[in-house]
Amino acid sequence: QVQLVESGGGSVQAGGSLRLSCKASEYTYSSNCMGWLRQGPGKEREGVAAIYPGGGSTYYADSVKGRFTISRDNTKNTVYLQMNSLKPEDTGMYYCAVECTVRNNKPYDFGYWGQGTQVTVIS
């Protein structure tokens, strides 16, 4: 069973930072490309970032490139999303996700995702 547990969401001022964490089962973590989806109020779901098992291949949405960094800690079966220079338009529900689909070097979609954690950026 795919089991993903997200944490680290909250409210921050514009320009601030948050670090999201996603802990997966050993099987899910080791066999999948993992990443993050988000959906803001009234917006479509979009891929934010993705990372392949080896850790050397990462992909980002244009809107977050240079501000967000995805990483994985293989000793903890955990994926992280470090979010810096946050903007109000980053507000939304963030979902840890598995089974990446990459299009044009961007995280296009995922096969499964977790329950989500809320991120709110205040002007």
JSON list of N, CA and C in Angstrom, two decimals, residues 16-17 38 60-69 82-90 94:
[
{"chain": "A", "resi": 16, "resn": "GLY", "atom": "N", "xyz": [9.48, 34.61, 3.39]},
{"chain": "A", "resi": 16, "resn": "GLY", "atom": "CA", "xyz": [9.92, 33.64, 4.37]},
{"chain": "A", "resi": 16, "resn": "GLY", "atom": "C", "xyz": [10.13, 32.26, 3.79]},
{"chain": "A", "resi": 17, "resn": "SER", "atom": "N", "xyz": [10.39, 31.29, 4.67]},
{"chain": "A", "resi": 17, "resn": "SER", "atom": "CA", "xyz": [10.72, 29.93, 4.25]},
{"chain": "A", "resi": 17, "resn": "SER", "atom": "C", "xyz": [9.94, 28.90, 5.04]},
{"chain": "A", "resi": 38, "resn": "ARG", "atom": "N", "xyz": [0.73, 20.64, -5.86]},
{"chain": "A", "resi": 38, "resn": "ARG", "atom": "CA", "xyz": [0.03, 21.63, -5.07]},
{"chain": "A", "resi": 38, "resn": "ARG", "atom": "C", "xyz": [-1.24, 22.08, -5.79]},
{"chain": "A", "resi": 60, "resn": "TYR", "atom": "N", "xyz": [11.64, 20.87, -11.71]},
{"chain": "A", "resi": 60, "resn": "TYR", "atom": "CA", "xyz": [10.88, 21.90, -11.02]},
{"chain": "A", "resi": 60, "resn": "TYR", "atom": "C", "xyz": [9.95, 22.62, -11.98]},
{"chain": "A", "resi": 61, "resn": "ALA", "atom": "N", "xyz": [8.80, 23.05, -11.47]},
{"chain": "A", "resi": 61, "resn": "ALA", "atom": "CA", "xyz": [7.95, 23.96, -12.21]},
{"chain": "A", "resi": 61, "resn": "ALA", "atom": "C", "xyz": [8.67, 25.29, -12.40]},
{"chain": "A", "resi": 62, "resn": "ASP", "atom": "N", "xyz": [8.42, 25.95, -13.53]},
{"chain": "A", "resi": 62, "resn": "ASP", "atom": "CA", "xyz": [9.08, 27.22, -13.79]},
{"chain": "A", "resi": 62, "resn": "ASP", "atom": "C", "xyz": [8.82, 28.24, -12.68]},
{"chain": "A", "resi": 63, "resn": "SER", "atom": "N", "xyz": [7.64, 28.19, -12.10]},
{"chain": "A", "resi": 63, "resn": "SER", "atom": "CA", "xyz": [7.24, 29.18, -11.10]},
{"chain": "A", "resi": 63, "resn": "SER", "atom": "C", "xyz": [8.02, 29.07, -9.79]},
{"chain": "A", "resi": 64, "resn": "VAL", "atom": "N", "xyz": [8.66, 27.93, -9.54]},
{"chain": "A", "resi": 64, "resn": "VAL", "atom": "CA", "xyz": [9.38, 27.74, -8.28]},
{"chain": "A", "resi": 64, "resn": "VAL", "atom": "C", "xyz": [10.88, 27.55, -8.47]},
{"chain": "A", "resi": 65, "resn": "LYS", "atom": "N", "xyz": [11.33, 27.43, -9.70]},
{"chain": "A", "resi": 65, "resn": "LYS", "atom": "CA", "xyz": [12.75, 27.18, -9.97]},
{"chain": "A", "resi": 65, "resn": "LYS", "atom": "C", "xyz": [13.61, 28.30, -9.40]},
{"chain": "A", "resi": 66, "resn": "GLY", "atom": "N", "xyz": [14.66, 27.93, -8.68]},
{"chain": "A", "resi": 66, "resn": "GLY", "atom": "CA", "xyz": [15.53, 28.89, -8.04]},
{"chain": "A", "resi": 66, "resn": "GLY", "atom": "C", "xyz": [15.11, 29.26, -6.65]},
{"chain": "A", "resi": 67, "resn": "ARG", "atom": "N", "xyz": [13.88, 28.90, -6.25]},
{"chain": "A", "resi": 67, "resn": "ARG", "atom": "CA", "xyz": [13.39, 29.21, -4.91]},
{"chain": "A", "resi": 67, "resn": "ARG", "atom": "C", "xyz": [13.16, 27.95, -4.07]},
{"chain": "A", "resi": 68, "resn": "PHE", "atom": "N", "xyz": [12.72, 26.86, -4.72]},
{"chain": "A", "resi": 68, "resn": "PHE", "atom": "CA", "xyz": [12.44, 25.60, -4.03]},
{"chain": "A", "resi": 68, "resn": "PHE", "atom": "C", "xyz": [13.53, 24.59, -4.34]},
{"chain": "A", "resi": 69, "resn": "THR", "atom": "N", "xyz": [13.82, 23.72, -3.38]},
{"chain": "A", "resi": 69, "resn": "THR", "atom": "CA", "xyz": [14.78, 22.65, -3.56]},
{"chain": "A", "resi": 69, "resn": "THR", "atom": "C", "xyz": [14.21, 21.34, -3.02]},
{"chain": "A", "resi": 82, "resn": "GLN", "atom": "N", "xyz": [12.37, 22.20, 0.44]},
{"chain": "A", "resi": 82, "resn": "GLN", "atom": "CA", "xyz": [12.76, 23.46, 1.05]},
{"chain": "A", "resi": 82, "resn": "GLN", "atom": "C", "xyz": [12.22, 24.59, 0.19]},
{"chain": "A", "resi": 83, "resn": "MET", "atom": "N", "xyz": [11.40, 25.45, 0.77]},
{"chain": "A", "resi": 83, "resn": "MET", "atom": "CA", "xyz": [10.74, 26.53, 0.05]},
{"chain": "A", "resi": 83, "resn": "MET", "atom": "C", "xyz": [11.24, 27.86, 0.60]},
{"chain": "A", "resi": 84, "resn": "ASN", "atom": "N", "xyz": [11.95, 28.61, -0.22]},
{"chain": "A", "resi": 84, "resn": "ASN", "atom": "CA", "xyz": [12.49, 29.91, 0.16]},
{"chain": "A", "resi": 84, "resn": "ASN", "atom": "C", "xyz": [11.83, 31.01, -0.66]},
{"chain": "A", "resi": 85, "resn": "SER", "atom": "N", "xyz": [11.97, 32.24, -0.19]},
{"chain": "A", "resi": 85, "resn": "SER", "atom": "CA", "xyz": [11.43, 33.41, -0.90]},
{"chain": "A", "resi": 85, "resn": "SER", "atom": "C", "xyz": [9.97, 33.20, -1.28]},
{"chain": "A", "resi": 86, "resn": "LEU", "atom": "N", "xyz": [9.17, 32.74, -0.34]},
{"chain": "A", "resi": 86, "resn": "LEU", "atom": "CA", "xyz": [7.78, 32.40, -0.61]},
{"chain": "A", "resi": 86, "resn": "LEU", "atom": "C", "xyz": [6.96, 33.63, -1.00]},
{"chain": "A", "resi": 87, "resn": "LYS", "atom": "N", "xyz": [6.03, 33.41, -1.93]},
{"chain": "A", "resi": 87, "resn": "LYS", "atom": "CA", "xyz": [5.15, 34.44, -2.45]},
{"chain": "A", "resi": 87, "resn": "LYS", "atom": "C", "xyz": [3.70, 34.08, -2.14]},
{"chain": "A", "resi": 88, "resn": "PRO", "atom": "N", "xyz": [2.80, 35.08, -2.07]},
{"chain": "A", "resi": 88, "resn": "PRO", "atom": "CA", "xyz": [1.39, 34.77, -1.82]},
{"chain": "A", "resi": 88, "resn": "PRO", "atom": "C", "xyz": [0.81, 33.76, -2.81]},
{"chain": "A", "resi": 89, "resn": "GLU", "atom": "N", "xyz": [1.25, 33.77, -4.06]},
{"chain": "A", "resi": 89, "resn": "GLU", "atom": "CA", "xyz": [0.75, 32.84, -5.05]},
{"chain": "A", "resi": 89, "resn": "GLU", "atom": "C", "xyz": [1.20, 31.40, -4.82]},
{"chain": "A", "resi": 90, "resn": "ASP", "atom": "N", "xyz": [2.12, 31.18, -3.87]},
{"chain": "A", "resi": 90, "resn": "ASP", "atom": "CA", "xyz": [2.51, 29.83, -3.48]},
{"chain": "A", "resi": 90, "resn": "ASP", "atom": "C", "xyz": [1.51, 29.20, -2.52]},
{"chain": "A", "resi": 94, "resn": "TYR", "atom": "N", "xyz": [-0.32, 21.34, -0.35]},
{"chain": "A", "resi": 94, "resn": "TYR", "atom": "CA", "xyz": [0.82, 20.64, -0.93]},
{"chain": "A", "resi": 94, "resn": "TYR", "atom": "C", "xyz": [0.73, 19.16, -0.63]}
]
